[in-house]
mmCIF file of C-alpha atoms in Angstrom:
data_model
loop_
_atom_site.group_PDB
_atom_site.id
_atom_site.type_symbol
_atom_site.label_atom_id
_atom_site.label_comp_id
_atom_site.label_asym_id
_atom_site.label_seq_id
_atom_site.Cartn_x
_atom_site.Cartn_y
_atom_site.Cartn_z
ATOM 1 C CA MET Q 30 -59.191 48.016 -27.374
ATOM 2 C CA ILE Q 31 -59.681 49.600 -30.395
ATOM 3 C CA GLU Q 32 -61.694 53.555 -31.019
ATOM 4 C CA GLN Q 33 -64.207 52.171 -34.011
ATOM 5 C CA THR Q 34 -65.067 54.848 -35.372
ATOM 6 C CA GLU Q 35 -68.563 54.707 -37.867
ATOM 7 C CA HIS Q 36 -67.054 56.805 -40.580
ATOM 8 C CA GLY Q 37 -63.016 54.712 -41.229
ATOM 9 C CA TRP Q 38 -62.275 55.709 -44.928
ATOM 10 C CA PRO Q 39 -62.778 53.305 -48.003
ATOM 11 C CA THR Q 40 -61.175 50.496 -49.153
ATOM 12 C CA GLY Q 41 -57.790 52.049 -50.913
ATOM 13 C CA ASP Q 42 -58.918 55.321 -50.465
ATOM 14 C CA PRO Q 43 -55.060 57.122 -50.022
ATOM 15 C CA ARG Q 44 -55.559 58.108 -45.943
ATOM 16 C CA ARG Q 45 -55.993 53.920 -45.699
ATOM 17 C CA PHE Q 46 -52.641 53.361 -46.134
ATOM 18 C CA PHE Q 47 -49.737 52.835 -43.479
ATOM 19 C CA ASP Q 48 -48.193 56.206 -43.813
ATOM 20 C CA ALA Q 49 -46.719 55.876 -39.893
ATOM 21 C CA PRO Q 50 -42.861 55.242 -38.647
ATOM 22 C CA ILE Q 51 -41.905 52.060 -38.407
ATOM 23 C CA ASP Q 52 -39.377 51.239 -35.411
ATOM 24 C CA PRO Q 53 -36.898 48.838 -37.019
ATOM 25 C CA ALA Q 54 -35.337 47.642 -33.312
ATOM 26 C CA HIS Q 55 -38.902 47.070 -32.735
ATOM 27 C CA LEU Q 56 -39.665 45.239 -35.821
ATOM 28 C CA ARG Q 57 -36.731 43.291 -35.291
ATOM 29 C CA ALA Q 58 -37.750 42.198 -31.707
ATOM 30 C CA SER Q 59 -41.850 41.496 -32.577
ATOM 31 C CA SER Q 60 -42.015 40.119 -35.830
ATOM 32 C CA PRO Q 61 -41.515 36.811 -37.195
ATOM 33 C CA ASN Q 62 -41.141 38.098 -40.314
ATOM 34 C CA VAL Q 63 -37.379 38.610 -39.681
ATOM 35 C CA TYR Q 64 -36.784 34.971 -39.422
ATOM 36 C CA ARG Q 65 -38.644 34.110 -42.278
ATOM 37 C CA ARG Q 66 -36.357 35.935 -44.735
ATOM 38 C CA ALA Q 67 -33.807 34.773 -42.705
ATOM 39 C CA TRP Q 68 -35.131 30.889 -43.506
ATOM 40 C CA ARG Q 69 -35.588 31.770 -46.661
ATOM 41 C CA LEU Q 70 -32.909 33.402 -47.746
ATOM 42 C CA ALA Q 71 -31.184 30.495 -46.643
ATOM 43 C CA VAL Q 72 -32.946 27.759 -48.151
ATOM 44 C CA GLY Q 73 -32.486 29.127 -51.367
ATOM 45 C CA VAL Q 74 -28.625 29.985 -51.287
ATOM 46 C CA VAL Q 75 -28.018 26.594 -49.266
ATOM 47 C CA VAL Q 76 -30.075 24.256 -51.374
ATOM 48 C CA GLY Q 77 -30.785 26.230 -54.442
ATOM 49 C CA GLY Q 78 -26.577 26.831 -54.791
ATOM 50 C CA GLY Q 79 -26.679 22.933 -54.685
ATOM 51 C CA LEU Q 80 -29.019 22.160 -57.336
ATOM 52 C CA VAL Q 81 -27.457 24.754 -59.605
ATOM 53 C CA GLY Q 82 -23.834 22.455 -59.335
ATOM 54 C CA LEU Q 83 -25.484 19.661 -59.068
ATOM 55 C CA GLY Q 84 -27.635 20.113 -62.487
ATOM 56 C CA ILE Q 85 -23.941 21.604 -63.761
ATOM 57 C CA TRP Q 86 -22.381 18.558 -63.114
ATOM 58 C CA ALA Q 87 -24.721 16.328 -64.391
ATOM 59 C CA LEU Q 88 -25.042 18.033 -67.471
ATOM 60 C CA ALA Q 89 -20.801 17.701 -68.070
ATOM 61 C CA ALA Q 90 -21.202 14.082 -66.936
ATOM 62 C CA GLY Q 91 -23.852 13.899 -70.003
ATOM 63 C CA PHE Q 92 -22.473 15.177 -72.196
ATOM 64 C CA GLY Q 93 -18.877 14.108 -71.339
ATOM 65 C CA ASP Q 94 -19.976 10.818 -71.975
ATOM 66 C CA ALA Q 95 -18.584 8.182 -75.299
ATOM 67 C CA GLU Q 96 -22.918 8.651 -75.478
ATOM 68 C CA VAL Q 97 -25.176 11.067 -75.021
ATOM 69 C CA SER Q 98 -26.670 10.333 -71.324
ATOM 70 C CA TRP Q 99 -30.241 11.446 -71.910
ATOM 71 C CA PRO Q 100 -31.608 10.596 -68.315
ATOM 72 C CA LEU Q 101 -28.015 12.348 -67.179
ATOM 73 C CA MET Q 102 -29.345 15.389 -69.220
ATOM 74 C CA VAL Q 103 -33.003 15.269 -68.292
ATOM 75 C CA ALA Q 104 -31.519 15.632 -64.038
ATOM 76 C CA GLY Q 105 -29.418 18.184 -65.202
ATOM 77 C CA VAL Q 106 -32.080 20.456 -66.816
ATOM 78 C CA VAL Q 107 -34.581 19.946 -64.246
ATOM 79 C CA ALA Q 108 -32.119 20.399 -61.312
ATOM 80 C CA VAL Q 109 -30.506 23.837 -62.797
ATOM 81 C CA LEU Q 110 -33.853 25.095 -63.174
ATOM 82 C CA ALA Q 111 -35.142 23.936 -59.333
ATOM 83 C CA GLY Q 112 -31.798 25.604 -58.086
ATOM 84 C CA VAL Q 113 -32.619 28.467 -59.953
ATOM 85 C CA GLY Q 114 -36.252 28.329 -58.953
ATOM 86 C CA LEU Q 115 -35.274 28.295 -54.777
ATOM 87 C CA LEU Q 116 -31.846 30.897 -55.454
ATOM 88 C CA LEU Q 117 -34.999 33.668 -56.582
ATOM 89 C CA PHE Q 118 -37.771 32.367 -54.148
ATOM 90 C CA GLY Q 119 -34.769 32.979 -51.270
ATOM 91 C CA LEU Q 120 -32.874 36.600 -52.951
ATOM 92 C CA LEU Q 121 -36.563 38.363 -53.694
ATOM 93 C CA THR Q 122 -37.959 37.826 -50.333
ATOM 94 C CA GLY Q 123 -38.496 41.308 -49.204
ATOM 95 C CA GLY Q 124 -37.920 42.274 -45.560
ATOM 96 C CA ALA Q 125 -40.287 42.336 -42.465
ATOM 97 C CA ALA Q 126 -40.580 45.844 -43.167
ATOM 98 C CA THR Q 127 -41.692 45.120 -47.167
ATOM 99 C CA PRO Q 128 -45.158 44.540 -45.949
ATOM 100 C CA TYR Q 129 -45.941 48.168 -44.248
ATOM 101 C CA ARG Q 130 -44.557 50.319 -46.957
ATOM 102 C CA GLY Q 131 -47.947 51.490 -48.710
ATOM 103 C CA GLY Q 132 -49.540 48.735 -47.010
ATOM 104 C CA GLN Q 133 -53.400 48.576 -47.222
ATOM 105 C CA LEU Q 134 -55.776 48.760 -43.802
ATOM 106 C CA VAL Q 135 -57.792 46.498 -43.078
ATOM 107 C CA PRO Q 136 -58.590 44.883 -39.833
ATOM 108 C CA GLY Q 137 -57.998 41.944 -38.245
ATOM 109 C CA MET Q 138 -58.693 40.012 -35.276
ATOM 110 C CA VAL Q 139 -57.579 37.535 -33.380
ATOM 111 C CA VAL Q 140 -58.851 34.006 -32.850
ATOM 112 C CA GLU Q 141 -56.631 31.386 -31.663
ATOM 113 C CA HIS Q 142 -53.697 31.362 -29.363
ATOM 114 C CA ALA Q 143 -51.954 27.681 -28.675
ATOM 115 C CA ASP Q 144 -49.107 28.253 -26.566
ATOM 116 C CA ALA Q 145 -47.111 30.006 -29.392
ATOM 117 C CA ASP Q 146 -49.104 29.533 -31.986
ATOM 118 C CA VAL Q 147 -51.578 32.742 -33.089
ATOM 119 C CA GLN Q 148 -54.203 32.578 -35.845
ATOM 120 C CA ILE Q 149 -55.706 35.975 -36.979
ATOM 121 C CA LEU Q 150 -59.507 37.035 -38.957
ATOM 122 C CA THR Q 151 -58.760 39.625 -41.053
ATOM 123 C CA LEU Q 152 -60.554 40.929 -44.005
ATOM 124 C CA ALA Q 153 -59.507 42.262 -47.142
ATOM 125 C CA ASP Q 154 -60.890 44.268 -51.000
ATOM 126 C CA THR Q 155 -59.483 41.286 -53.154
ATOM 127 C CA SER Q 156 -60.922 43.117 -56.095
ATOM 128 C CA ARG Q 157 -58.224 44.181 -59.109
ATOM 129 C CA ASP Q 158 -61.445 46.602 -61.515
ATOM 130 C CA PRO Q 159 -61.343 49.646 -59.594
ATOM 131 C CA ALA Q 160 -64.761 50.461 -61.437
ATOM 132 C CA ALA Q 161 -65.867 47.100 -59.828
ATOM 133 C CA PRO Q 162 -67.914 46.972 -56.784
ATOM 134 C CA PRO Q 163 -65.176 45.214 -53.567
ATOM 135 C CA ASP Q 164 -64.659 41.703 -53.323
ATOM 136 C CA PHE Q 165 -64.061 40.920 -49.727
ATOM 137 C CA ALA Q 166 -61.818 38.334 -48.276
ATOM 138 C CA TYR Q 167 -61.758 37.060 -45.379
ATOM 139 C CA ARG Q 168 -58.147 35.066 -44.843
ATOM 140 C CA LEU Q 169 -57.244 32.966 -41.785
ATOM 141 C CA VAL Q 170 -53.631 34.523 -41.307
ATOM 142 C CA SER Q 171 -50.877 31.959 -38.725
ATOM 143 C CA PHE Q 172 -47.558 32.753 -37.432
ATOM 144 C CA HIS Q 173 -45.632 32.094 -33.964
ATOM 145 C CA ALA Q 174 -45.837 34.731 -31.950
ATOM 146 C CA ARG Q 175 -42.013 36.245 -30.383
ATOM 147 C CA GLU Q 176 -41.565 36.239 -26.999
ATOM 148 C CA GLY Q 177 -43.252 39.642 -25.139
ATOM 149 C CA THR Q 178 -45.863 39.750 -27.859
ATOM 150 C CA ARG Q 179 -49.394 39.530 -26.463
ATOM 151 C CA PHE Q 180 -52.385 37.932 -28.589
ATOM 152 C CA VAL Q 181 -56.233 37.298 -27.055
ATOM 153 C CA PRO Q 182 -58.305 35.922 -28.562
ATOM 154 C CA GLY Q 183 -61.227 38.137 -30.169
ATOM 155 C CA GLN Q 184 -58.307 40.637 -29.416
ATOM 156 C CA PRO Q 185 -59.187 43.614 -32.449
ATOM 157 C CA VAL Q 186 -55.194 43.379 -34.279
ATOM 158 C CA PRO Q 187 -55.489 46.145 -37.173
ATOM 159 C CA CYS Q 188 -53.049 44.608 -39.852
ATOM 160 C CA VAL Q 189 -51.312 45.250 -43.528
ATOM 161 C CA ALA Q 190 -51.902 43.927 -46.146
ATOM 162 C CA HIS Q 191 -50.465 42.274 -48.422
ATOM 163 C CA GLY Q 192 -48.370 40.192 -50.436
ATOM 164 C CA PHE Q 193 -51.676 39.374 -52.961
ATOM 165 C CA VAL Q 194 -51.401 37.283 -55.390
ATOM 166 C CA ALA Q 195 -52.965 36.298 -58.466
ATOM 167 C CA PRO Q 196 -52.613 35.495 -62.829
ATOM 168 C CA PRO Q 197 -52.335 38.617 -64.498
ATOM 169 C CA TRP Q 198 -55.806 37.737 -66.388
ATOM 170 C CA SER Q 199 -57.786 38.049 -63.224
ATOM 171 C CA ARG Q 200 -60.413 40.021 -62.370
ATOM 172 C CA ARG Q 201 -59.418 39.547 -58.329
ATOM 173 C CA TRP Q 202 -56.370 38.539 -55.691
ATOM 174 C CA TRP Q 203 -56.340 34.516 -54.930
ATOM 175 C CA SER Q 204 -55.120 35.337 -52.311
ATOM 176 C CA PHE Q 205 -52.962 37.404 -49.799
ATOM 177 C CA GLN Q 206 -50.858 37.501 -46.300
ATOM 178 C CA ALA Q 207 -51.211 40.109 -43.521
ATOM 179 C CA SER Q 208 -49.117 41.644 -40.858
ATOM 180 C CA PRO Q 209 -49.835 43.415 -37.201
ATOM 181 C CA VAL Q 210 -49.526 47.302 -37.375
ATOM 182 C CA ALA Q 211 -48.135 46.833 -33.437
ATOM 183 C CA TRP Q 212 -45.407 44.961 -35.196
ATOM 184 C CA ALA Q 213 -43.847 47.774 -36.718
ATOM 185 C CA THR Q 214 -44.677 50.273 -33.892
ATOM 186 C CA ALA Q 215 -45.246 50.107 -29.744
ATOM 187 C CA GLU Q 216 -46.427 53.425 -29.407
ATOM 188 C CA ALA Q 217 -50.368 52.644 -28.729
ATOM 189 C CA GLU Q 218 -51.273 55.791 -30.527
ATOM 190 C CA LEU Q 219 -50.040 55.295 -34.001
ATOM 191 C CA VAL Q 220 -52.066 51.426 -33.711
ATOM 192 C CA ASP Q 221 -55.124 53.222 -32.670
ATOM 193 C CA ALA Q 222 -55.391 55.656 -35.479
ATOM 194 C CA ALA Q 223 -54.341 52.552 -37.761
ATOM 195 C CA GLY Q 224 -57.587 51.135 -36.406
ATOM 196 C CA ARG Q 225 -59.349 54.272 -37.102
ATOM 197 C CA ALA Q 226 -58.918 54.443 -40.111
ATOM 198 C CA VAL Q 227 -60.913 51.537 -41.095
ATOM 199 C CA PRO Q 228 -65.043 51.642 -41.161
ATOM 200 C CA ALA Q 229 -66.857 49.931 -38.103
ATOM 201 C CA ALA Q 230 -68.284 47.844 -40.423
ATOM 202 C CA GLU Q 231 -65.107 46.115 -41.809
ATOM 203 C CA TRP Q 232 -64.903 45.602 -38.479
ATOM 204 C CA ASP Q 233 -68.637 44.474 -37.722
ATOM 205 C CA LEU Q 234 -67.828 42.154 -40.567
ATOM 206 C CA VAL Q 235 -64.673 40.358 -39.230
ATOM 207 C CA LEU Q 236 -66.383 39.216 -35.478
ATOM 208 C CA SER Q 237 -69.031 37.844 -37.594
ATOM 209 C CA GLY Q 238 -66.582 35.933 -39.081
ATOM 210 C CA ALA Q 239 -65.494 34.615 -37.008
ATOM 211 C CA GLU Q 240 -67.982 31.465 -37.077
ATOM 212 C CA ARG Q 241 -66.792 31.157 -40.404
ATOM 213 C CA VAL Q 242 -63.708 29.916 -38.935
ATOM 214 C CA ALA Q 243 -63.563 26.484 -38.491
ATOM 215 C CA ASP Q 244 -64.396 26.185 -42.603
ATOM 216 C CA ILE Q 245 -61.949 28.655 -43.732
ATOM 217 C CA ARG Q 246 -59.295 26.395 -41.365
ATOM 218 C CA ARG Q 247 -59.914 23.897 -43.302
ATOM 219 C CA ARG Q 248 -59.538 24.924 -47.071
ATOM 220 C CA LEU Q 249 -55.819 25.373 -48.516
ATOM 221 C CA THR Q 250 -55.723 28.880 -49.479
ATOM 222 C CA ARG Q 251 -57.432 30.003 -45.561
ATOM 223 C CA VAL Q 252 -59.541 31.812 -48.113
ATOM 224 C CA GLY Q 253 -62.882 32.274 -47.084
ATOM 225 C CA ARG Q 254 -65.147 34.941 -49.887
ATOM 226 C CA ILE Q 255 -68.162 36.392 -48.887
ATOM 227 C CA ALA Q 256 -71.412 37.219 -51.015
ATOM 228 C CA PRO Q 257 -71.705 40.751 -51.444
ATOM 229 C CA ASP Q 258 -75.532 40.342 -50.268
ATOM 230 C CA ASP Q 259 -74.160 39.905 -47.288
ATOM 231 C CA LEU Q 260 -72.631 43.188 -47.385
ATOM 232 C CA PRO Q 261 -74.193 46.023 -46.191
ATOM 233 C CA GLU Q 262 -74.670 48.867 -48.598
ATOM 234 C CA SER Q 263 -71.687 51.355 -47.379
ATOM 235 C CA LEU Q 264 -69.109 48.680 -48.593
ATOM 236 C CA ARG Q 265 -71.142 46.617 -51.084
ATOM 237 C CA ARG Q 266 -71.415 50.592 -53.093
ATOM 238 C CA PRO Q 267 -68.057 52.675 -50.837
ATOM 239 C CA PRO Q 268 -68.862 56.307 -52.035
ATOM 240 C CA THR Q 269 -65.014 56.478 -53.801
ATOM 241 C CA ARG Q 270 -62.582 54.131 -54.844
ATOM 242 C CA LEU Q 271 -59.438 54.309 -54.818
ATOM 243 C CA GLY Q 272 -60.125 57.806 -53.311
ATOM 244 C CA VAL Q 273 -62.340 59.300 -55.981
ATOM 245 C CA PRO Q 274 -66.000 59.917 -56.240
ATOM 246 C CA VAL Q 275 -67.751 57.971 -57.917
ATOM 247 C CA GLU Q 276 -71.354 56.545 -58.662
ATOM 248 C CA TRP Q 277 -72.503 53.835 -59.136
ATOM 249 C CA GLN Q 278 -74.366 53.045 -62.445
ATOM 250 C CA ALA Q 279 -77.724 50.310 -62.817
ATOM 251 C CA ASP Q 280 -74.778 48.054 -64.418
ATOM 252 C CA GLY Q 281 -73.026 48.149 -61.329
ATOM 253 C CA ARG Q 282 -70.141 49.479 -62.291
ATOM 254 C CA ALA Q 283 -69.053 52.400 -60.464
ATOM 255 C CA ARG Q 284 -68.732 56.344 -62.738
ATOM 256 C CA PHE Q 285 -65.826 58.640 -61.587
ATOM 257 C CA VAL Q 286 -66.778 61.611 -60.834
ATOM 258 C CA GLY Q 287 -64.260 63.422 -58.493
ATOM 259 C CA SER Q 288 -60.645 63.377 -58.100
ATOM 260 C CA VAL Q 289 -57.987 62.459 -55.730
ATOM 261 C CA ALA Q 290 -56.855 65.567 -54.481
ATOM 262 C CA HIS Q 291 -60.628 66.676 -54.022
ATOM 263 C CA THR Q 292 -61.612 64.498 -51.353
ATOM 264 C CA THR Q 293 -58.170 64.698 -50.026
ATOM 265 C CA SER Q 294 -58.060 68.278 -48.995
ATOM 266 C CA ALA Q 295 -62.059 67.831 -48.039
ATOM 267 C CA GLY Q 296 -60.579 64.783 -45.550
#
């Protein structure tokens, strides 16, 4: 069981990010992200490369006719664009260690384990505006557990949040991914330390979110937003943002009153 302290670090605090050594051998043996990268790379190279070749052939055939064949031209352009997209999809996929390099520690809880299929309910701050209050959201993460790993329903699982996605104009992230810290290291002390970095209020929020799992599972995004009024005061108005002390103004926005160096040395 993870030791949960009352006062962890607020979201965005520099001390809240994964900075433990990654065990490469353990990561390969425990993380399904290893196979996911291999699958995406294979799809990108084989299917994407095939579509690019097919598209080039269609373009050449369309131009080579006595009269330009517009159906072949259109098909060629579509195939080339789709192939290039798949190639980038495979080549730009990060390795299994990528999520842990600078990823923020977040709470997670196993909500289902059927055969090797696991679902973990995670929680993260999705706000992109450092002067705005946190915008917490649940994310239901699913994966096929590797042999030798153990997940029990109700088990607290400290995770690293990564893969945040949103259009540039959005003030909050629309979705994110999360990977258990236990995939990166076999040291129980490091996993416990990651759990202690997350304040107890967030662990309690994940626990109470179990009643929303059925609703979140039905959503295409697997994301469930949390209304500000449902957050405790310590999460709605944290004492720091991005590790810098703040004062919360009447308009609901934060005013920075310190520095990262000050809070880091104080800790």
